[in-house]
Short mmCIF file of C-alpha atoms (C1' of nucleotides) in Angstrom, two decimals:
data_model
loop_
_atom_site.label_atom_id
_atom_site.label_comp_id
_atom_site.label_asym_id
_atom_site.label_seq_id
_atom_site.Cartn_x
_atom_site.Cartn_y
_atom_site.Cartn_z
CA UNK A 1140 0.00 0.00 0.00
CA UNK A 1141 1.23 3.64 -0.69
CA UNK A 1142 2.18 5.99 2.46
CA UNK A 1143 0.06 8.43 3.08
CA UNK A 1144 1.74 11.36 1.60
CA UNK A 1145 1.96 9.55 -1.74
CA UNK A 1146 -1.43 8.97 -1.73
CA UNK A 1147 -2.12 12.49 -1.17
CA UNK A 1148 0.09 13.45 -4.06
CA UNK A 1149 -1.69 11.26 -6.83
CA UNK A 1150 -5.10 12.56 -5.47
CA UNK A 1151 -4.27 16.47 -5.71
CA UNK A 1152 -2.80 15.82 -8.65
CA UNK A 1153 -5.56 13.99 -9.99
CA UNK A 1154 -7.61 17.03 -8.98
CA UNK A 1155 -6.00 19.83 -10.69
CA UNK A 1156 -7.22 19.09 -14.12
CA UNK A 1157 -10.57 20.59 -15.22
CA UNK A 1158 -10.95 17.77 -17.45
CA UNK A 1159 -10.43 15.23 -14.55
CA UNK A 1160 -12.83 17.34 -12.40
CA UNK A 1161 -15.58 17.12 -15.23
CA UNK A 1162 -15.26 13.26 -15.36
CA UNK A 1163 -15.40 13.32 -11.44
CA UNK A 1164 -18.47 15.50 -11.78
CA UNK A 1165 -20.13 13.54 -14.45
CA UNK A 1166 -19.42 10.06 -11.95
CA UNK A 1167 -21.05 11.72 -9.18
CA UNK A 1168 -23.72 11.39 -11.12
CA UNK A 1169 -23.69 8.12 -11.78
CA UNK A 1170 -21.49 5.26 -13.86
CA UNK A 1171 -20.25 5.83 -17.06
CA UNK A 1172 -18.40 4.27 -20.02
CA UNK A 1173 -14.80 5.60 -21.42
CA UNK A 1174 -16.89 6.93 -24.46
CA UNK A 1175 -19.59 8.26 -22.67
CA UNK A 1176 -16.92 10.54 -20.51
CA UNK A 1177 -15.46 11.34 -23.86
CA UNK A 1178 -18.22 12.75 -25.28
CA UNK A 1179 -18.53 16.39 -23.95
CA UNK A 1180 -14.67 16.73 -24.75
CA UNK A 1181 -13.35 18.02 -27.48
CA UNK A 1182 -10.06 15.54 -26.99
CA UNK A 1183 -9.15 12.53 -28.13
CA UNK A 1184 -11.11 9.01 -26.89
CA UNK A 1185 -6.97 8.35 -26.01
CA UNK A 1186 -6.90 11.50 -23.80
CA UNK A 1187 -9.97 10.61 -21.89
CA UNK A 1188 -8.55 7.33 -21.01
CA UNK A 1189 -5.52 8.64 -20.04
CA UNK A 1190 -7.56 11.17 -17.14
CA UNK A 1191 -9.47 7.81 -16.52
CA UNK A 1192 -6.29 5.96 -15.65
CA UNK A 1193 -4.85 8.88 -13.64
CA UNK A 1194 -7.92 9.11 -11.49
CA UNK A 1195 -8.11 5.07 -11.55
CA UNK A 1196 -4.03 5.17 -10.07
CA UNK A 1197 -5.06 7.80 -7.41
CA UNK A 1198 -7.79 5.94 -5.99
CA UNK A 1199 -10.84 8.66 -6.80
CA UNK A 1200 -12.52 6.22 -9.32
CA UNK A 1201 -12.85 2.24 -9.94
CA UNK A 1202 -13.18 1.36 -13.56
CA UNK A 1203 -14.52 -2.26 -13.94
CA UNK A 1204 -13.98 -4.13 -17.92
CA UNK A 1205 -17.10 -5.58 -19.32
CA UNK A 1206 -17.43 -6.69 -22.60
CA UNK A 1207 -15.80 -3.94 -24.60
CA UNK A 1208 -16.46 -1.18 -22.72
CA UNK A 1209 -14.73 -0.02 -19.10
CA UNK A 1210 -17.94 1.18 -16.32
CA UNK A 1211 -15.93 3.82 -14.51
CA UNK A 1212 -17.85 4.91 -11.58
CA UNK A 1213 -16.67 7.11 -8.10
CA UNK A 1214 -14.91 5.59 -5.23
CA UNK A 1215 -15.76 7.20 -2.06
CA UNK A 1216 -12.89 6.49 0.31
CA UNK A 1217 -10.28 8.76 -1.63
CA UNK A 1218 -12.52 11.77 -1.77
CA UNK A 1219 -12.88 11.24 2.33
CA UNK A 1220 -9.14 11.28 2.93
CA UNK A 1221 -8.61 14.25 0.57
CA UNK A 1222 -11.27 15.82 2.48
CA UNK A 1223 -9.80 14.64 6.28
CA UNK A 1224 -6.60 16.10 5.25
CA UNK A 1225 -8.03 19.31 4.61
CA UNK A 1226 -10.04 19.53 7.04
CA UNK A 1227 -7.64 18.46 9.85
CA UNK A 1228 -5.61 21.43 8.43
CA UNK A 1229 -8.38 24.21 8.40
CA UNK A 1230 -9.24 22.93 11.72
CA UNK A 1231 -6.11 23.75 13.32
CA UNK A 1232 -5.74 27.17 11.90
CA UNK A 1233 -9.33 27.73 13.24
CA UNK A 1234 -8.19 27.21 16.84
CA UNK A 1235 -5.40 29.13 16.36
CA UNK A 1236 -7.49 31.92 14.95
CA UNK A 1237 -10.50 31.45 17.69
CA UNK A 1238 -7.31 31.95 20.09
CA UNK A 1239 -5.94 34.80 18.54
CA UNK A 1240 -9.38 36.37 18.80
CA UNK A 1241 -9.72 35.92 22.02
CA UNK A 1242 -6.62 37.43 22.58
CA UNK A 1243 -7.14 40.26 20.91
CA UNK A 1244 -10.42 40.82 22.75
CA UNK A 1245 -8.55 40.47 25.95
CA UNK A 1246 -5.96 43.21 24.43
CA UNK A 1247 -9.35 45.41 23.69
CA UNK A 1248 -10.43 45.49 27.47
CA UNK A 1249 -6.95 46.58 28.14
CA UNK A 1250 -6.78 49.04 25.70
CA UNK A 1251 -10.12 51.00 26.82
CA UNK A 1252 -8.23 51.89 29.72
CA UNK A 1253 -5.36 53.02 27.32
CA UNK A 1254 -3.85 54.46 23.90
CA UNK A 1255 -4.76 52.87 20.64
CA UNK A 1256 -2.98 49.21 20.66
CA UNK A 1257 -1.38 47.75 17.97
CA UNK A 1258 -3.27 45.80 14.95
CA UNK A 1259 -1.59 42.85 15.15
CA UNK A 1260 -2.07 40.18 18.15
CA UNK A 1261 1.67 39.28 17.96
CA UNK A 1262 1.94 36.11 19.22
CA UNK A 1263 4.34 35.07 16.27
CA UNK A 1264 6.43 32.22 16.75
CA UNK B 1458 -10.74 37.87 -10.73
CA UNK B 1459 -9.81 34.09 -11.71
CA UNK B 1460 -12.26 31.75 -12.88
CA UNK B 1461 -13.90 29.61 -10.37
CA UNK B 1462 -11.88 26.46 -12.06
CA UNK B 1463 -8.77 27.82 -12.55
CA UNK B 1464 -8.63 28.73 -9.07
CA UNK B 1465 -9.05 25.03 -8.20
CA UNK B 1466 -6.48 24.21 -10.94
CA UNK B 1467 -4.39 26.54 -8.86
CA UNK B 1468 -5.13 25.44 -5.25
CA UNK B 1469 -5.21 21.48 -6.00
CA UNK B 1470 -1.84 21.32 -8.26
CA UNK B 1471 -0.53 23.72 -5.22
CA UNK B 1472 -1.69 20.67 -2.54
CA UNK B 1473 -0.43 18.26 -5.14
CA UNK B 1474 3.30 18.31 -3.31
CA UNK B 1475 4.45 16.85 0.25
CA UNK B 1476 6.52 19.65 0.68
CA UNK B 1477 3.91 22.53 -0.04
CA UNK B 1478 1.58 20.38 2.09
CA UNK B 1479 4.05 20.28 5.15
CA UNK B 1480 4.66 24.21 4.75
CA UNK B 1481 0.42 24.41 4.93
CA UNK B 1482 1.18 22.27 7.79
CA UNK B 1483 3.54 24.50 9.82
CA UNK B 1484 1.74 27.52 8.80
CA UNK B 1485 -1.58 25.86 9.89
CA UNK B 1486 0.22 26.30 13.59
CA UNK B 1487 0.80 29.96 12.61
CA UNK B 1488 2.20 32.30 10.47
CA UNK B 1489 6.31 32.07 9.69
CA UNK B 1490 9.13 33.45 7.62
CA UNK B 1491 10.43 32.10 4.53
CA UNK B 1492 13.63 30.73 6.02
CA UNK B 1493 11.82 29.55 8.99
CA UNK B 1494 10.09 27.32 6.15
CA UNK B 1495 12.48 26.45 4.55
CA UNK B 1496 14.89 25.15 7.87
CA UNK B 1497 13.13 21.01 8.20
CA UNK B 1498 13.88 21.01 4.50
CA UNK B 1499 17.00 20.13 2.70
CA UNK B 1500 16.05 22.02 -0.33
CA UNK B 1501 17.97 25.18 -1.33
CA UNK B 1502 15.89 28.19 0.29
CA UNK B 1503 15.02 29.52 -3.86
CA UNK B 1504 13.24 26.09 -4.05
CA UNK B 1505 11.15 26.59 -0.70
CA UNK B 1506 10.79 30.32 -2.01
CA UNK B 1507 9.00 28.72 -5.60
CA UNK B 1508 7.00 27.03 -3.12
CA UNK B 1509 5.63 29.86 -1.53
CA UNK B 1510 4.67 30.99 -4.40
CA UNK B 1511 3.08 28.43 -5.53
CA UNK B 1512 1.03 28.48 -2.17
CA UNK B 1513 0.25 32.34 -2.48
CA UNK B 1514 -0.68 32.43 -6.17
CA UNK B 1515 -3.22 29.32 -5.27
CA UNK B 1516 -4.76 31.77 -2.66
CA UNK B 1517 -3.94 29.29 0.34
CA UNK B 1518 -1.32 31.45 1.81
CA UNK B 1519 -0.71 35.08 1.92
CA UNK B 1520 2.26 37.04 2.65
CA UNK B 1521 3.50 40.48 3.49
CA UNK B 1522 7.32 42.10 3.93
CA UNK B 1523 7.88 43.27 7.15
CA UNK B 1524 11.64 44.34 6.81
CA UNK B 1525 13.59 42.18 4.69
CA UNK B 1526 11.94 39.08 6.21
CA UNK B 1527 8.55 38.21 4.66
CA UNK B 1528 5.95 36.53 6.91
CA UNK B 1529 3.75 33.95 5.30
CA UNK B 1530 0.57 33.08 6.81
CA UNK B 1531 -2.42 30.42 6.09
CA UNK B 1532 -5.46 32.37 3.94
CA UNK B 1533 -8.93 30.38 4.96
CA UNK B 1534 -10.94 31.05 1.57
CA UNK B 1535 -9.00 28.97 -0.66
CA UNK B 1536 -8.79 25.99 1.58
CA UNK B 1537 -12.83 26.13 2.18
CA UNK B 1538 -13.60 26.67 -1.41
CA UNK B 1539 -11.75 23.42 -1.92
CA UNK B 1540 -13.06 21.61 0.93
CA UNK B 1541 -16.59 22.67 -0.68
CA UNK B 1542 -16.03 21.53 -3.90
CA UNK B 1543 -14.99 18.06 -2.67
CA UNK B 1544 -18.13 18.35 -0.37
CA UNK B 1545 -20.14 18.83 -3.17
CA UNK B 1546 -19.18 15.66 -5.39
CA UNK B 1547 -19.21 13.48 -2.05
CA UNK B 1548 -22.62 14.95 -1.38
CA UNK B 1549 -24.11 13.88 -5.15
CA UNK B 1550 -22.46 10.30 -4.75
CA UNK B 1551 -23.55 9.67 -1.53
CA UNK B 1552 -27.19 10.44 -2.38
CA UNK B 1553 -26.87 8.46 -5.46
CA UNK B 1554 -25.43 5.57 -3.41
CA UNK B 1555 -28.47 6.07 -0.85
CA UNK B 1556 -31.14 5.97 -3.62
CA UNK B 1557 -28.86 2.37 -4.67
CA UNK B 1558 -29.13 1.30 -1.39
CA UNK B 1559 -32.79 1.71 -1.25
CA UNK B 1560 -33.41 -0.17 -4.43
CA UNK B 1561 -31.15 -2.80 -3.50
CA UNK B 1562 -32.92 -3.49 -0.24
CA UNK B 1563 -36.89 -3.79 -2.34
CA UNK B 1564 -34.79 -5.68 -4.77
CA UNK B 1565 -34.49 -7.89 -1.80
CA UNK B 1566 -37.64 -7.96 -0.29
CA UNK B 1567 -38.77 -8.83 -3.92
CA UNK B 1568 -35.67 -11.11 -4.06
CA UNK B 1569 -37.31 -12.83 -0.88
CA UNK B 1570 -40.63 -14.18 -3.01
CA UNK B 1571 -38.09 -15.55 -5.98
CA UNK B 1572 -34.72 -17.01 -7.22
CA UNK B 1573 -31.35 -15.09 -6.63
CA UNK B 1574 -31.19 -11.83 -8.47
CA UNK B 1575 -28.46 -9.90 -9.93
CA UNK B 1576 -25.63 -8.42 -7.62
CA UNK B 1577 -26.16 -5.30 -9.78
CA UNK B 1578 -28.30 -2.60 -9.25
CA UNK B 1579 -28.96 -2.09 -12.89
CA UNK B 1580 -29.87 1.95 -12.91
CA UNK B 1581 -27.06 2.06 -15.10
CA UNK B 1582 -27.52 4.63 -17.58
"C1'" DC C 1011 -17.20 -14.70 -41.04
"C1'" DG C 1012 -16.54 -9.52 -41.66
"C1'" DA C 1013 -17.46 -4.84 -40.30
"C1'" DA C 1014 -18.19 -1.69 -36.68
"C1'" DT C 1015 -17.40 -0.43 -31.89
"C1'" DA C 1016 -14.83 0.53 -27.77
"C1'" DC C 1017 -11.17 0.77 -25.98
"C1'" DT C 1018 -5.80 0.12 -25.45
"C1'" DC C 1019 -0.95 0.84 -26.42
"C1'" DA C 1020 3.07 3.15 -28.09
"C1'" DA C 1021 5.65 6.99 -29.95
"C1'" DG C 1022 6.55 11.53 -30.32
"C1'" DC C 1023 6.23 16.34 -29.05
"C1'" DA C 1024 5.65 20.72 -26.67
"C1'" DT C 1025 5.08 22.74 -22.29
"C1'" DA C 1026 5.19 22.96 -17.36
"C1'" DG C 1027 7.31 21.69 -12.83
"C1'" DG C 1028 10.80 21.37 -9.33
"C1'" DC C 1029 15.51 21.84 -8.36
"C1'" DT C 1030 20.13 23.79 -8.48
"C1'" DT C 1031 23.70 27.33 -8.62
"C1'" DA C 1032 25.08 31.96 -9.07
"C1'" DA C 1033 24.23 36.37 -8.82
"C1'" DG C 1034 21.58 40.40 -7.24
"C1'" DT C 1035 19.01 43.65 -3.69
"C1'" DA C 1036 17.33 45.40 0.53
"C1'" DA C 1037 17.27 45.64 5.51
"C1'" DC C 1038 19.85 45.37 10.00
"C1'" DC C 1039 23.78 45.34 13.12
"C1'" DG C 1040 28.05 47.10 15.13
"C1'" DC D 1498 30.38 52.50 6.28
"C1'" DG D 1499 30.98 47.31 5.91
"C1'" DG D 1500 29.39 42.79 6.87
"C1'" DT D 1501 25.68 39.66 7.67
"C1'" DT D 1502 21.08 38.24 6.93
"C1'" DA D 1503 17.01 37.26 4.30
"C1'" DC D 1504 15.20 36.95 0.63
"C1'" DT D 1505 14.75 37.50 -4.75
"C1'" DT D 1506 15.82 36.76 -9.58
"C1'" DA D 1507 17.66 34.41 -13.45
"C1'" DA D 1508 19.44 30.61 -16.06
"C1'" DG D 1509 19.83 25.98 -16.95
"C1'" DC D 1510 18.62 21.07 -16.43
"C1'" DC D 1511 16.02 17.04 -16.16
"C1'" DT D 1512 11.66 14.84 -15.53
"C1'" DA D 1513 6.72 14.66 -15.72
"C1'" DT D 1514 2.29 15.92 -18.08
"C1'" DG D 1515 -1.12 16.21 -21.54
"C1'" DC D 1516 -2.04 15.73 -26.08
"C1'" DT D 1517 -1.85 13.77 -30.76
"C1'" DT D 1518 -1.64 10.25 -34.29
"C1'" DG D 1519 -1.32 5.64 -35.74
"C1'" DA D 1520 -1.62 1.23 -34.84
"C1'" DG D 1521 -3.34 -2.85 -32.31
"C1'" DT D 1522 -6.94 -6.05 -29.71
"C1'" DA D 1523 -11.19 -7.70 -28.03
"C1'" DT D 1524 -16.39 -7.72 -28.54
"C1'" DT D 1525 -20.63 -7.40 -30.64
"C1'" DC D 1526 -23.78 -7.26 -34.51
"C1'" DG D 1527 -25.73 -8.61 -39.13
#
DNA sequence: CGAATACTCAAGCATAGGCTTAAGTAACCG
DNA sequence: CGGTTACTTAAGCCTATGCTTGAGTATTCG
């Protein structure tokens, strides 16, 4: 199994193409066929199933062969971790943030009795 | 202003590296210089410089010269415009896998009366 | 069986990405 | 003022990406 990190890469990566996002848009909709993705493109069939095999190697879809054509469809557990990660991240700046606001509450009682303080809560480092 | 989809281009390909993602990391614990950045890395400090601005151009960072240092800071906007994109998608799939779920289980109930169905939900298409 | 369909694979090509080294340039410090 | 610090810029290099075209290959249909 990849590391985490790695895993991380090949998603974000995945997700910085507008054409990728469009395929990942048109899954969330439901399964699909290579061809069927294709068809609001303007690229190559060979394109599209290039995207399809990037988002297949980072985890976001699952394509499945039958017959001749490849059902692509959305696999949840990717998006999550994407999302976790994120999360996780916005998270901590919030507390930091909700911190630094109450500081600077704290630094506007003080002030009252006082000059005007400075704008910045600086806590830095 | 940027398009709504090249500002994802901008903010996923910017998450698309370990070491961007570790910056977003420390600066997620508040804000920091460049060189303070740069010092877990073994990268020249130019390279962890591109990186930053990488991260700023995405929106997911800001930064501001105070003196000749420059301190870099985590921007909330870009990472929740992400986060809601991805919440989106997961949102539309999900319900789509509910509305599955729910004709898999009458598929069972009708299953119940008869001989062993299909594994497959067959909305397809 | 033979044609059409639906990918699949392989080259080749142009651009973008990430890194390095080697200069700058602009504050600070003594 | 001169040296150190903290970026900043520029050039070059090598790899990775995204796309195209031109073949395959496997299925399905008549």
């Amino acid at each position: 199994m990849l590391e985490y990190s790695a895993q991380l890469d090949l998603a974000f990566h995945a997700l910085a193409d507008g054409t990728r996002r469009a395929i990942l848009e048109r899954l969330s909709r439901g399964p699909a066929s290579v061809s069927e993705l294709a068809k609001p493109f303007e690229t190559s069939l060979a394109a599209i199933h290039q995207h399809v095999q990037v988002l297949e190697a980072s985890g976001l879809i699952a394509t499945e062969k039958r017959g001749r054509t490849r059902e692509c469809r959305i696999s949840a557990e990717t998006i999550m971790r994407v999302e976790h990660w994120l999360n996780e991240r916005r998270q901590l700046w919030e507390q930091r943030f909700d911190r630094l606001g109450k500081l600077l509450e704290n630094n506007e009682f003080q002030n009252m009795a006082g000059a005007g303080g400075t704008a910045d809560g600086g806590e830095h480092r």
